[in-house]
Amino acid sequence: MSKQRATIKEIAQAAGVSVATAGRVIGGYGYVSAEKRAKVDSIAREMSFTPNALAQGLRASCTKTIGVVLSDIKNPFFSGVLSRIESAARSEGYNTIICNTNEDVATEVELMKVLYSKRVDGIIISSAYKVNQAIAPEDLPLYNSDTPIVFIDRAVRNLNSVVVEIDNVKGGYDATQYLLQLGHKHIGIVAPPRIVTVENRIRGYKKALAEAGVPFEKKNIFRYDTIMPDPHKLIIKWLQSQPQLSAIFCLNCDGLMDVINAIEEQGKAIPQDYSLICWDDCEIARFLKLTIVKQPVEQLGLVATQHLLAHINKSVAEPGSLQRRTLLSADLIKRNSVHKK
Amino acid sequence: MSKQRATIKEIAQAAGVSVATAGRVIGGYGYVSAEKRAKVDSIAREMSFTPNALAQGLRASCTKTIGVVLSDIKNPFFSGVLSRIESAARSEGYNTIICNTNEDVATEVELMKVLYSKRVDGIIISSAYKVNQAIAPEDLPLYNSDTPIVFIDRAVRNLNSVVVEIDNVKGGYDATQYLLQLGHKHIGIVAPPRIVTVENRIRGYKKALAEAGVPFEKKNIFRYDTIMPDPHKLIIKWLQSQPQLSAIFCLNCDGLMDVINAIEEQGKAIPQDYSLICWDDCEIARFLKLTIVKQPVEQLGLVATQHLLAHINKSVAEPGSLQRRTLLSADLIKRNSVHKK
DNA sequence: AACAAATAAGAGAACCTTCTCATATTTTGA
DNA sequence: TCAAAATATGAGAAGGTTCTCTTATTTGTT
């Protein structure tokens, strides 16, 4: 059992010097005689001295720590972003506290308070998708405080905050346009419930349709819900009721498996009978070499961290100089699941 | 811009009371007149006072925070475990600091030091798989300090630490025995390099072979490495050189896609030509309804957290009462990728 | 009425680090 | 040789919270 919690005072006592001198040795500043320096150094190592970051943070009012609030750690998109945030932050000497809200707004509010109480130097957050509907007015200040905040992927509205997000409109547009070019006029959409990001993908879809002069039809959109009793059967029913569809654009990976199974169970094939594009490069998409829209996961984490650190380092200096909104491009990767109509 | 960083002193001043009284109101203890209580409360809310957890932790030498060190956050296994740790800890009033080592021992050591410096109350760690070879002797005390530690999945050897792990031997044994029962005598293994957990799965495999009187053959094991130049081709070559194989046991999900592709490219089918069992229920395994060995991901997170919190709460009381090693069972889930030989 | 018990509120110490001041000693330079 | 500069060391405050001690006032009991 090593101690790991010795204090500078104890080190100083053991070395027969003052706290100030021990502090100088450990902090590596000021004048200390070689003899005492060696003595303190060896005792600190012997006692495996680890400075108390609480005291340091209290004194410096700076913790070299950022907080990350995620709506769903298990989602590979977020764990990918997180991984990049962590590495980018650490390379600049910052540690990362990670919080998971499970898409629950009350939890999100609670965790924001915890991060403030821990005096993190900044926060990166992907809010629960219901945050704009569910947030209580008295909790709004949490998102607009003197601690720098960068929103990723989803933002709380009307706050003039710093946001880094993916250009969902363009991604939706590109995929749709590609299908239209290949002659598909009836493109089905499988989409989860009203999450802002997904609605933007649909906006891009509609824009591409409009430009091509193809009328938008509401029945071509299938709303997929993970709490549905039997989504799989509902998809089959939907496909059967829309026999004109020749292509499907699956707006997230949750519904993908059910869509593919539904298609195959009807004796239809991809891409011969249905062209398929999936949003996000999930395992299944990679396995089946599906054409996808690839989100720049790592870049999102990196850029968000860079913005946050910039914000932290010039929070007082020139607050106007910060870019409020950054859009990252999600690109179409053409593989083997799309055919000409 | 709300303040979020007001101090009790400021609250006290604004309310015209002493720091002690303000502290009593906010802390909810002791005697305070209704009048002053109301005054302090309203001012604290107005200034969105958030107590400084650094000062609290410093004073109490207890941070209500646990640290989690993971070798790879992006791995769904670990992000699943993490998610459960976080929720279990939070329900007991603990926050979670998460660190990612990317399987790098130097990073792991650095992050352990950071957690100690932040004075976390306990640590849950899945060490980098090379930790036992690569750890410097002077860093060993990091794993055997006065701060409670629970190892998950992988442990640093010879430390008499608290470990929660999955019964890899039994999982390997069960899967192999199942294949043997169905008449498969030549069972190929696809395995990543020498990670302890994987070696235990192989131990179970060998045990089942021995019990069935089937000789173990080294050439039936294909070592899969993610940094291989072209693993896919090597798998094909291996399959061709071992035509006697009728079943394959894939010991983690990384190699799965290549195995399946290799089989299909040879014009062979699963399960007609090859029975296939995969360790872990990854997306592809679910999609293809493969027979798998399912690891109790959530349970692992929960049990590890329970042990850690128990350890924290009785660290001095009865240190002998803690269970050193907990084995969780990984169960065979029979689906559609295994046939009789 | 007299005294114990309950209520109310402030002063100040401790937690650990960092760093400014203050003081003392040694070295350098002309 | 003497002052100025460099080197060496310690005392002590600040940072924010919690909580013990102390003191004062009010309420309750007989």
XYZ file of C-alpha atoms (C1' of nucleotides) in Angstrom:
742
model
C 0.000 0.000 0.000
C 1.609 3.203 -1.083
C 0.381 6.461 0.285
C -0.308 8.555 -2.781
C -1.810 11.209 -0.552
C 1.172 12.659 1.193
C 1.098 16.427 1.378
C 3.807 18.915 0.597
C 3.919 19.662 4.303
C 4.775 16.053 5.078
C 7.404 16.000 2.377
C 8.885 19.206 3.749
C 8.980 17.853 7.279
C 10.605 14.605 6.194
C 13.202 16.542 4.226
C 13.789 19.069 6.983
C 12.883 22.070 4.878
C 10.044 24.566 4.796
C 6.859 24.033 2.832
C 7.932 26.859 0.554
C 11.165 25.124 -0.369
C 9.482 21.791 -0.933
C 6.980 23.576 -3.111
C 9.778 25.138 -5.108
C 11.382 21.789 -5.759
C 8.176 20.117 -6.794
C 6.953 23.075 -8.793
C 10.354 23.506 -10.406
C 10.734 27.250 -9.942
C 12.793 29.657 -7.846
C 16.120 29.057 -6.146
C 16.854 25.884 -4.199
C 20.251 24.502 -3.279
C 21.231 21.328 -5.083
C 21.449 19.480 -1.803
C 17.918 20.269 -0.646
C 16.537 19.781 -4.105
C 17.907 16.250 -4.200
C 16.653 15.497 -0.731
C 13.116 16.695 -1.422
C 13.032 14.980 -4.779
C 14.016 11.639 -3.382
C 11.579 11.832 -0.500
C 8.740 12.878 -2.797
C 9.431 9.906 -5.025
C 9.771 7.576 -2.075
C 6.424 8.637 -0.671
C 4.929 8.640 -4.199
C 3.774 12.172 -3.695
C 0.939 13.222 -5.966
C -0.073 16.862 -5.763
C -3.639 17.462 -4.720
C -5.418 18.746 -7.778
C -8.292 19.963 -5.641
C -6.032 22.360 -3.802
C -4.312 23.341 -7.028
C -7.600 24.009 -8.740
C -8.905 25.939 -5.794
C -5.861 28.116 -5.667
C -5.524 28.662 -9.419
C -9.258 28.713 -10.175
C -8.426 26.625 -13.189
C -8.631 22.858 -13.210
C -7.191 21.923 -16.590
C -10.257 19.769 -16.951
C -13.074 19.895 -19.444
C -16.465 18.299 -19.089
C -18.208 16.343 -21.820
C -21.928 15.702 -21.629
C -23.193 13.082 -24.038
C -26.708 11.982 -24.724
C -25.693 8.368 -25.305
C -22.192 6.993 -24.746
C -23.081 3.619 -26.166
C -23.863 5.112 -29.547
C -20.718 4.529 -31.655
C -21.083 7.993 -33.121
C -20.722 9.602 -29.712
C -18.099 7.240 -28.389
C -16.076 7.994 -31.511
C -16.420 11.714 -31.002
C -15.619 11.304 -27.346
C -12.481 9.348 -28.035
C -11.177 12.166 -30.214
C -12.160 14.835 -27.713
C -10.295 13.013 -25.002
C -7.118 12.660 -27.015
C -7.209 16.220 -28.313
C -7.788 17.591 -24.842
C -5.100 15.479 -23.259
C -2.522 16.524 -25.812
C -3.138 20.078 -24.615
C -2.838 19.082 -20.989
C -6.537 18.890 -20.229
C -8.370 15.991 -18.625
C -11.873 15.008 -19.504
C -14.841 14.296 -17.267
C -17.498 12.404 -19.152
C -21.177 12.379 -18.301
C -23.948 10.386 -19.900
C -27.518 11.638 -19.909
C -29.256 8.783 -21.700
C -31.268 11.399 -23.553
C -32.821 12.529 -20.297
C -33.136 16.274 -19.864
C -33.366 16.202 -16.057
C -30.170 14.181 -15.917
C -28.539 16.598 -18.304
C -29.416 19.544 -16.091
C -28.143 17.737 -13.025
C -24.881 16.839 -14.725
C -24.312 20.371 -15.964
C -24.569 21.521 -12.366
C -22.102 18.872 -11.296
C -19.626 20.033 -13.920
C -19.964 23.612 -12.774
C -19.457 22.565 -9.192
C -16.306 20.733 -10.216
C -15.199 23.961 -11.823
C -14.326 22.494 -15.190
C -12.687 25.020 -17.472
C -15.133 24.317 -20.271
C -17.912 22.019 -21.445
C -18.634 20.161 -24.659
C -22.205 18.977 -24.835
C -24.537 17.114 -27.138
C -27.862 17.874 -25.541
C -30.650 15.371 -25.187
C -32.714 15.657 -28.313
C -35.749 16.812 -26.372
C -33.867 19.569 -24.596
C -35.530 22.434 -26.418
C -38.981 21.250 -25.488
C -38.239 20.036 -22.000
C -35.852 22.529 -20.502
C -37.213 24.630 -17.649
C -36.652 28.378 -18.062
C -34.822 28.587 -14.752
C -32.287 26.062 -16.023
C -31.448 27.998 -19.152
C -28.635 29.963 -17.465
C -26.798 26.657 -17.236
C -26.238 26.867 -20.964
C -25.198 30.470 -21.018
C -22.749 30.950 -18.193
C -19.283 32.380 -17.870
C -17.841 28.909 -18.459
C -17.121 28.313 -22.157
C -19.460 25.809 -23.797
C -19.323 24.168 -27.194
C -22.390 22.351 -28.448
C -21.876 19.388 -30.720
C -24.379 17.890 -33.073
C -27.328 19.340 -31.170
C -27.675 22.734 -29.568
C -29.998 24.509 -27.212
C -31.757 27.113 -29.286
C -31.547 30.897 -29.152
C -28.391 31.176 -27.128
C -25.850 32.480 -29.605
C -23.614 29.657 -28.460
C -20.630 28.070 -30.124
C -21.844 25.076 -32.107
C -20.011 22.460 -34.132
C -22.305 20.289 -36.144
C -22.576 18.155 -39.176
C -24.159 19.506 -42.305
C -27.135 17.227 -42.241
C -28.974 19.158 -44.909
C -26.155 18.775 -47.375
C -25.692 15.093 -46.542
C -29.379 14.431 -47.099
C -29.301 16.481 -50.267
C -26.267 14.738 -51.750
C -27.584 11.254 -51.148
C -30.977 12.098 -52.601
C -29.525 13.853 -55.596
C -27.332 10.862 -56.306
C -30.346 8.572 -56.314
C -32.335 10.986 -58.484
C -29.495 11.195 -60.997
C -29.618 7.443 -61.328
C -33.280 7.643 -62.219
C -34.938 6.920 -58.892
C -38.060 9.049 -58.572
C -39.653 7.334 -55.626
C -37.254 7.352 -52.737
C -38.387 6.047 -49.391
C -37.069 7.409 -46.116
C -36.774 5.461 -42.887
C -36.315 7.898 -40.037
C -36.390 7.944 -36.252
C -38.681 10.424 -34.490
C -38.238 14.144 -34.632
C -34.602 14.715 -33.768
C -33.308 17.988 -35.154
C -30.390 16.391 -36.991
C -32.656 13.898 -38.706
C -35.153 16.569 -39.686
C -32.311 18.427 -41.363
C -31.432 15.350 -43.371
C -35.061 15.271 -44.479
C -34.827 18.949 -45.372
C -31.922 18.104 -47.665
C -33.935 15.271 -49.154
C -36.843 17.587 -49.886
C -34.548 20.217 -51.354
C -33.058 17.714 -53.786
C -36.521 16.498 -54.769
C -37.708 20.025 -55.343
C -34.715 20.896 -57.512
C -35.345 17.825 -59.604
C -39.002 18.670 -59.902
C -40.043 15.510 -58.121
C -42.994 16.047 -55.798
C -42.476 15.253 -52.146
C -44.845 12.631 -50.802
C -45.348 12.262 -47.121
C -46.221 8.579 -47.350
C -42.703 7.906 -48.572
C -41.426 8.627 -45.100
C -41.572 5.825 -42.573
C -41.151 6.933 -38.967
C -39.198 4.352 -37.095
C -39.328 4.171 -33.347
C -37.190 1.902 -31.213
C -40.041 1.449 -28.789
C -42.363 0.212 -31.535
C -43.891 -3.183 -30.798
C -42.825 -4.858 -34.048
C -41.055 -2.395 -36.320
C -40.042 -5.103 -38.681
C -43.604 -6.020 -39.643
C -44.566 -2.386 -39.949
C -41.735 -1.835 -42.399
C -42.885 -4.739 -44.529
C -46.391 -3.337 -44.524
C -45.077 0.070 -45.511
C -42.979 -1.361 -48.342
C -45.958 -3.294 -49.642
C -48.156 -0.223 -49.547
C -45.582 1.785 -51.507
C -44.718 -0.503 -54.410
C -43.473 2.431 -56.481
C -40.387 2.831 -54.250
C -37.143 1.859 -55.928
C -34.711 3.306 -53.414
C -34.508 3.679 -49.680
C -32.560 6.169 -47.647
C -32.174 4.999 -44.075
C -31.532 8.028 -41.879
C -29.819 6.241 -39.063
C -28.440 2.823 -38.301
C -31.065 1.782 -35.802
C -33.602 0.931 -38.464
C -31.157 -0.513 -40.946
C -31.320 -4.126 -39.896
C -35.095 -4.177 -40.000
C -35.156 -2.547 -43.414
C -32.754 -5.051 -44.901
C -34.574 -7.967 -43.374
C -37.904 -6.651 -44.572
C -36.596 -6.316 -48.109
C -35.117 -9.776 -48.131
C -38.172 -11.397 -46.635
C -40.202 -10.111 -49.521
C -37.858 -11.906 -51.847
C -36.387 -8.657 -53.046
C -32.693 -7.880 -53.383
C -30.378 -4.948 -52.813
C -29.530 -3.234 -55.120
C -31.468 -5.012 -57.892
C -34.898 -4.234 -56.488
C -34.081 -1.538 -53.992
C -31.170 0.817 -53.975
C -30.173 1.544 -50.396
C -28.238 4.365 -48.785
C -27.568 4.446 -45.079
C -26.668 7.430 -42.976
C -23.539 6.472 -41.012
C -20.962 3.791 -41.540
C -22.084 1.205 -39.030
C -20.781 -2.332 -38.887
C -23.572 -3.699 -41.022
C -23.082 -1.016 -43.645
C -19.414 -1.851 -43.805
C -20.083 -5.562 -43.906
C -22.579 -5.283 -46.732
C -20.586 -2.560 -48.471
C -23.563 -0.263 -48.491
C -23.370 3.169 -50.003
C -23.424 5.556 -47.081
C -23.225 9.112 -45.891
C -20.184 9.224 -43.688
C -20.119 11.579 -40.747
C -16.723 13.067 -39.858
C -16.745 11.661 -36.354
C -13.132 12.291 -35.451
C -13.105 15.703 -37.005
C -16.152 16.668 -35.012
C -14.404 15.750 -31.774
C -11.229 17.510 -32.773
C -12.821 20.725 -33.971
C -15.105 20.946 -30.948
C -12.132 20.563 -28.640
C -10.071 23.117 -30.517
C -12.875 25.622 -30.350
C -13.424 24.991 -26.678
C -9.765 25.407 -25.803
C -9.543 28.558 -27.887
C -12.573 29.833 -26.070
C -11.056 28.994 -22.693
C -7.782 30.669 -23.498
C -9.223 33.903 -24.704
C -12.439 33.959 -22.725
C -11.826 37.491 -21.568
C -9.402 38.720 -24.226
C -11.498 39.002 -27.361
C -14.756 37.192 -26.881
C -16.078 38.477 -30.178
C -13.447 36.665 -32.190
C -15.004 33.234 -31.772
C -16.740 31.524 -34.589
C -20.281 30.787 -33.496
C -21.179 27.966 -35.847
C -19.079 25.433 -37.703
C -20.573 23.039 -40.197
C -18.700 19.875 -41.069
C -19.432 18.094 -44.266
C -20.853 14.552 -44.306
C -19.797 12.888 -47.502
C -21.404 10.315 -49.711
C -19.325 7.156 -50.010
C -20.351 5.178 -53.035
C -20.207 1.438 -52.579
C -22.338 -1.427 -53.768
C -25.919 -0.897 -52.681
C -27.110 1.539 -55.309
C -28.032 0.725 -58.922
C -29.424 2.655 -61.833
C -33.196 2.602 -62.062
C -24.238 35.211 -18.694
C -24.963 33.852 -15.250
C -22.279 33.699 -12.645
C -22.276 30.105 -11.506
C -19.167 30.829 -9.506
C -20.432 32.935 -6.646
C -19.003 31.960 -3.285
C -20.716 31.425 0.003
C -18.981 34.535 1.221
C -20.604 36.602 -1.500
C -23.968 35.060 -0.766
C -23.510 35.809 2.915
C -22.571 39.411 2.235
C -25.499 39.957 -0.086
C -27.838 38.446 2.489
C -26.306 40.363 5.355
C -25.399 37.254 7.350
C -22.192 35.520 8.332
C -20.545 32.884 6.197
C -21.416 30.350 8.849
C -25.114 31.092 8.609
C -25.109 31.055 4.829
C -23.303 27.736 5.028
C -25.950 26.402 7.362
C -28.751 27.347 5.003
C -27.077 25.879 1.960
C -25.878 22.813 3.774
C -29.238 22.350 5.442
C -28.089 21.762 9.007
C -28.074 23.609 12.311
C -30.362 26.392 13.469
C -31.247 29.312 11.237
C -34.180 31.681 11.637
C -36.866 31.332 9.000
C -36.282 34.887 7.904
C -32.563 34.539 7.197
C -33.053 31.135 5.675
C -35.474 32.571 3.124
C -33.190 35.482 2.384
C -30.104 33.337 1.824
C -32.054 30.817 -0.216
C -33.441 33.398 -2.554
C -30.111 35.113 -3.053
C -28.357 31.828 -3.684
C -30.895 30.952 -6.336
C -30.751 34.395 -7.839
C -26.979 34.234 -8.186
C -27.230 30.600 -9.324
C -24.829 29.596 -6.620
C -23.061 26.302 -7.231
C -20.887 25.082 -4.380
C -17.252 24.670 -5.271
C -16.628 20.933 -5.287
C -12.880 21.514 -5.158
C -13.189 23.222 -1.820
C -15.664 20.634 -0.609
C -13.414 17.805 -1.645
C -10.401 19.449 -0.117
C -12.150 19.959 3.146
C -13.849 16.566 3.302
C -11.045 14.578 1.657
C -13.774 12.805 -0.231
C -14.901 13.807 -3.678
C -17.869 11.548 -4.347
C -16.176 10.819 -7.621
C -14.836 7.601 -9.049
C -12.367 7.231 -11.874
C -12.739 4.766 -14.716
C -9.740 3.863 -16.840
C -10.583 2.054 -20.049
C -8.274 0.581 -22.617
C -10.590 1.461 -25.504
C -13.755 3.533 -25.175
C -14.746 2.959 -28.758
C -15.021 -0.772 -28.190
C -18.748 -1.419 -27.656
C -17.906 -3.860 -24.903
C -16.224 -1.167 -22.863
C -18.664 1.593 -23.692
C -21.439 -0.744 -22.574
C -19.686 -1.499 -19.318
C -18.948 2.173 -18.852
C -22.524 3.191 -19.369
C -23.606 0.844 -16.590
C -20.834 1.974 -14.276
C -21.842 5.568 -14.756
C -25.493 4.947 -13.996
C -24.781 2.711 -11.004
C -22.360 5.233 -9.569
C -24.641 8.175 -10.117
C -27.525 6.461 -8.412
C -25.328 6.272 -5.325
C -24.359 9.918 -5.609
C -21.002 9.410 -7.263
C -19.757 11.053 -10.424
C -17.523 9.386 -12.921
C -14.323 10.592 -14.522
C -13.516 8.559 -17.588
C -10.062 8.073 -19.059
C -9.083 6.293 -22.232
C -5.673 4.704 -22.639
C -5.926 3.376 -26.175
C -4.146 0.260 -24.928
C -1.073 2.316 -24.157
C 0.633 1.514 -20.875
C 2.407 4.861 -20.534
C -0.889 6.665 -20.961
C -2.468 4.364 -18.428
C 0.191 5.177 -15.868
C -0.167 8.880 -16.534
C -3.930 8.723 -16.180
C -3.755 6.768 -12.939
C -1.616 9.568 -11.559
C -4.122 12.141 -12.737
C -6.926 10.293 -10.992
C -4.957 10.147 -7.784
C -4.195 13.827 -8.028
C -7.890 14.527 -8.472
C -8.429 12.511 -5.311
C -11.089 10.225 -6.706
C -12.591 8.005 -4.040
C -11.966 4.869 -6.071
C -10.918 3.554 -9.466
C -12.310 0.979 -11.861
C -9.788 -0.040 -14.461
C -9.412 -2.342 -17.406
C -5.683 -2.261 -17.945
C -4.027 -2.149 -21.306
C -3.493 -5.725 -22.347
C 0.257 -5.350 -22.331
C 0.345 -3.932 -18.834
C 1.922 -6.958 -17.224
C 4.841 -6.928 -19.606
C 5.291 -3.220 -19.937
C 4.738 -1.809 -16.485
C 7.796 -0.315 -14.801
C 8.395 -1.598 -11.253
C 8.338 1.925 -9.869
C 4.831 2.377 -11.228
C 3.439 -0.716 -9.562
C 2.448 1.164 -6.397
C -0.102 2.964 -8.544
C -2.075 -0.247 -8.596
C -1.771 -0.969 -4.937
C -2.470 2.225 -3.105
C -4.761 3.258 -0.309
C -7.388 4.239 -2.873
C -9.766 1.350 -3.589
C -9.351 -0.184 -7.033
C -11.463 -2.704 -8.892
C -10.032 -4.326 -11.983
C -12.413 -5.326 -14.712
C -11.795 -7.847 -17.423
C -8.026 -7.551 -17.116
C -5.899 -7.219 -14.018
C -2.344 -6.394 -13.111
C -0.885 -9.614 -11.775
C 0.247 -10.515 -8.285
C -1.423 -7.729 -6.430
C -4.211 -9.469 -4.527
C -6.545 -6.879 -5.964
C -10.305 -6.907 -6.328
C -11.132 -8.219 -9.783
C -14.408 -8.652 -11.622
C -14.054 -10.600 -14.797
C -15.824 -12.770 -17.252
C -15.353 -16.503 -17.144
C -13.556 -16.753 -20.433
C -12.487 -20.334 -19.828
C -16.030 -21.499 -19.343
C -17.292 -19.520 -22.333
C -14.629 -21.048 -24.549
C -15.349 -24.462 -23.124
C -19.120 -24.274 -23.617
C -18.896 -23.153 -27.217
C -16.373 -25.821 -28.081
C -18.265 -28.560 -26.316
C -21.411 -27.590 -28.184
C -19.607 -27.928 -31.505
C -18.048 -31.223 -30.466
C -21.421 -32.601 -29.449
C -22.709 -31.849 -32.907
C -19.914 -33.895 -34.394
C -17.354 -31.271 -35.273
C -13.881 -32.635 -34.634
C -11.860 -30.006 -36.423
C -12.673 -26.629 -34.994
C -10.741 -23.623 -36.191
C -10.043 -20.645 -33.964
C -9.574 -17.083 -35.147
C -7.970 -15.098 -32.377
C -6.299 -11.742 -31.832
C -2.802 -11.624 -30.337
C -2.016 -12.696 -26.830
C -4.539 -10.886 -24.687
C -5.125 -12.663 -21.390
C -8.874 -12.885 -21.841
C -8.521 -14.446 -25.263
C -5.938 -16.929 -24.056
C -8.428 -18.039 -21.433
C -11.037 -18.641 -24.094
C -8.459 -20.835 -25.830
C -7.806 -22.616 -22.548
C -11.503 -23.477 -22.398
C -11.370 -24.658 -26.000
C -8.451 -26.947 -25.246
C -10.136 -28.265 -22.136
C -13.238 -29.231 -24.093
C -11.127 -30.905 -26.779
C -9.189 -32.855 -24.177
C -12.334 -34.050 -22.447
C -13.701 -35.244 -25.754
C -10.457 -36.977 -26.588
C -9.865 -34.789 -29.616
C -6.203 -33.857 -30.048
C -5.382 -30.160 -30.046
C -3.688 -28.979 -33.210
C -1.863 -25.711 -33.236
C -2.420 -25.108 -36.905
C -6.148 -24.860 -36.230
C -5.528 -21.539 -34.572
C -5.271 -18.514 -36.804
C -3.769 -15.457 -35.142
C -5.492 -12.384 -36.351
C -3.855 -9.032 -36.050
C -5.487 -5.713 -36.888
C -2.193 -4.365 -38.142
C -1.798 -7.219 -40.600
C -1.328 -6.063 -44.179
C -4.141 -8.119 -45.697
C -5.793 -10.316 -43.088
C -8.534 -11.312 -45.428
C -6.225 -13.074 -47.855
C -4.345 -14.727 -45.043
C -7.579 -16.150 -43.690
C -8.460 -17.588 -47.080
C -5.038 -19.136 -47.299
C -5.408 -20.583 -43.828
C -8.860 -22.021 -44.627
C -7.518 -23.602 -47.796
C -4.600 -25.144 -45.955
C -6.947 -26.624 -43.322
C -9.657 -28.285 -45.401
C -10.596 -30.593 -42.545
C -12.149 -27.706 -40.598
C -15.916 -27.854 -40.320
C -16.443 -25.236 -37.660
C -14.929 -21.914 -36.723
C -14.908 -20.162 -33.389
C -14.129 -16.497 -33.786
C -12.747 -15.194 -30.493
C -13.606 -11.567 -30.982
C -15.577 -9.441 -33.364
C -12.644 -7.767 -35.072
C -11.906 -10.740 -37.264
C -15.492 -11.740 -37.870
C -16.114 -9.808 -41.042
C -12.979 -11.129 -42.686
C -13.818 -14.680 -41.703
C -17.295 -14.498 -43.151
C -16.076 -12.866 -46.341
C -13.325 -15.425 -46.702
C -15.795 -18.271 -46.352
C -18.213 -16.786 -48.839
C -15.521 -15.973 -51.361
C -14.599 -19.611 -51.455
C -18.146 -20.394 -52.416
C -18.830 -21.945 -49.043
C -21.808 -21.255 -46.838
C -22.570 -20.839 -43.167
C -23.677 -23.121 -41.596
C -23.797 -25.727 -44.385
C -20.050 -25.836 -44.918
C -18.821 -24.107 -41.808
C -20.506 -23.820 -38.472
C -19.604 -20.487 -36.913
C -19.633 -19.236 -33.351
C -18.635 -15.707 -32.472
C -17.512 -14.386 -29.127
C -19.655 -11.315 -28.412
C -22.924 -10.145 -29.806
C -21.785 -7.509 -32.256
C -23.999 -5.917 -34.872
C -22.981 -8.356 -37.550
C -23.608 -11.325 -35.302
C -27.056 -10.001 -34.536
C -27.756 -9.235 -38.150
C -26.734 -12.679 -39.353
C -28.258 -14.394 -36.308
C -24.987 -16.055 -35.497
C -24.665 -18.360 -32.549
C -22.605 -16.436 -30.019
C -21.095 -16.357 -26.577
C -22.694 -13.400 -24.887
C -20.730 -11.451 -22.327
C -22.719 -9.944 -19.444
C -21.693 -6.398 -20.218
C -24.133 -4.534 -18.007
C -23.683 -6.934 -15.148
C -19.945 -6.438 -15.312
C -20.345 -2.692 -14.946
C -22.865 -3.029 -12.163
C -20.954 -5.587 -10.118
C -17.679 -3.706 -10.477
C -19.319 -0.511 -9.255
C -21.010 -2.249 -6.348
C -17.727 -3.781 -5.274
C -15.917 -0.492 -5.573
C -18.484 1.416 -3.545
C -18.499 -1.294 -0.904
C -14.735 -1.067 -0.817
C -14.858 2.714 -0.466
C -17.403 2.635 2.309
C -15.590 0.135 4.427
C -12.034 0.804 3.393
C -10.845 0.999 6.972
C -13.596 -0.905 8.736
C -13.111 -4.510 7.685
C -10.746 -4.660 4.756
C -10.627 -8.425 4.912
C -14.293 -8.802 4.140
C -13.975 -7.968 0.453
C -14.304 -10.582 -2.183
C -11.108 -10.591 -4.206
C -12.296 -12.188 -7.407
C -15.698 -12.402 -9.058
C -16.304 -14.457 -12.166
C -19.307 -13.675 -14.332
C -20.619 -16.267 -16.676
C -20.620 -15.733 -20.462
C -23.414 -17.766 -21.974
C -23.822 -19.530 -25.254
C -26.761 -18.161 -27.258
C -27.801 -20.643 -29.886
C -28.965 -19.092 -33.136
C -28.607 -20.043 -36.772
C -24.951 -20.390 -37.638
C -24.248 -23.878 -36.318
C -25.226 -27.170 -37.921
C -24.664 -30.804 -37.177
C -21.597 -32.211 -38.822
C -38.935 33.281 39.127
C -35.058 30.576 38.122
C -32.623 27.662 35.411
C -32.077 24.203 31.844
C -32.694 23.416 27.170
C -33.395 24.960 22.657
C -32.571 28.296 19.148
C -29.649 31.646 16.612
C -25.583 33.448 14.745
C -20.670 34.699 14.316
C -15.468 33.905 14.535
C -12.104 31.209 12.915
C -9.548 26.891 11.963
C -8.503 23.213 8.777
C -8.070 21.035 4.177
C -3.401 21.677 0.497
C -1.195 24.323 -2.795
C 1.078 28.349 -4.735
C 3.384 32.351 -4.511
C 4.445 37.006 -2.686
C 7.154 39.173 0.819
C 10.669 39.423 3.740
C 15.110 38.215 5.208
C 19.589 36.246 4.967
C 23.661 34.676 2.719
C 26.795 34.317 -1.164
C 28.743 35.777 -5.490
C 29.963 39.144 -8.959
C 31.880 43.288 -10.827
C 34.578 47.514 -11.065
C 36.500 46.485 -0.882
C 31.793 47.564 -1.095
C 27.575 47.736 -3.231
C 24.682 45.449 -6.310
C 23.041 41.300 -7.987
C 22.188 36.557 -7.456
C 21.062 32.771 -4.610
C 18.669 30.550 -0.757
C 15.079 29.934 2.566
C 11.061 30.713 5.480
C 6.595 32.842 7.034
C 2.162 33.393 5.829
C -1.915 34.585 3.001
C -5.452 33.294 -0.278
C -8.699 30.249 -2.447
C -14.041 28.237 -0.795
C -16.146 25.094 2.155
C -17.482 22.912 6.507
C -17.838 22.652 11.132
C -16.370 23.283 15.967
C -16.390 26.636 19.531
C -18.171 30.432 21.603
C -21.553 33.647 22.834
C -26.149 35.428 22.995
C -31.028 35.156 22.993
C -35.425 32.785 23.487
C -38.437 29.157 25.041
C -39.971 25.746 28.248
C -40.422 23.670 32.861
C -41.360 23.463 37.614
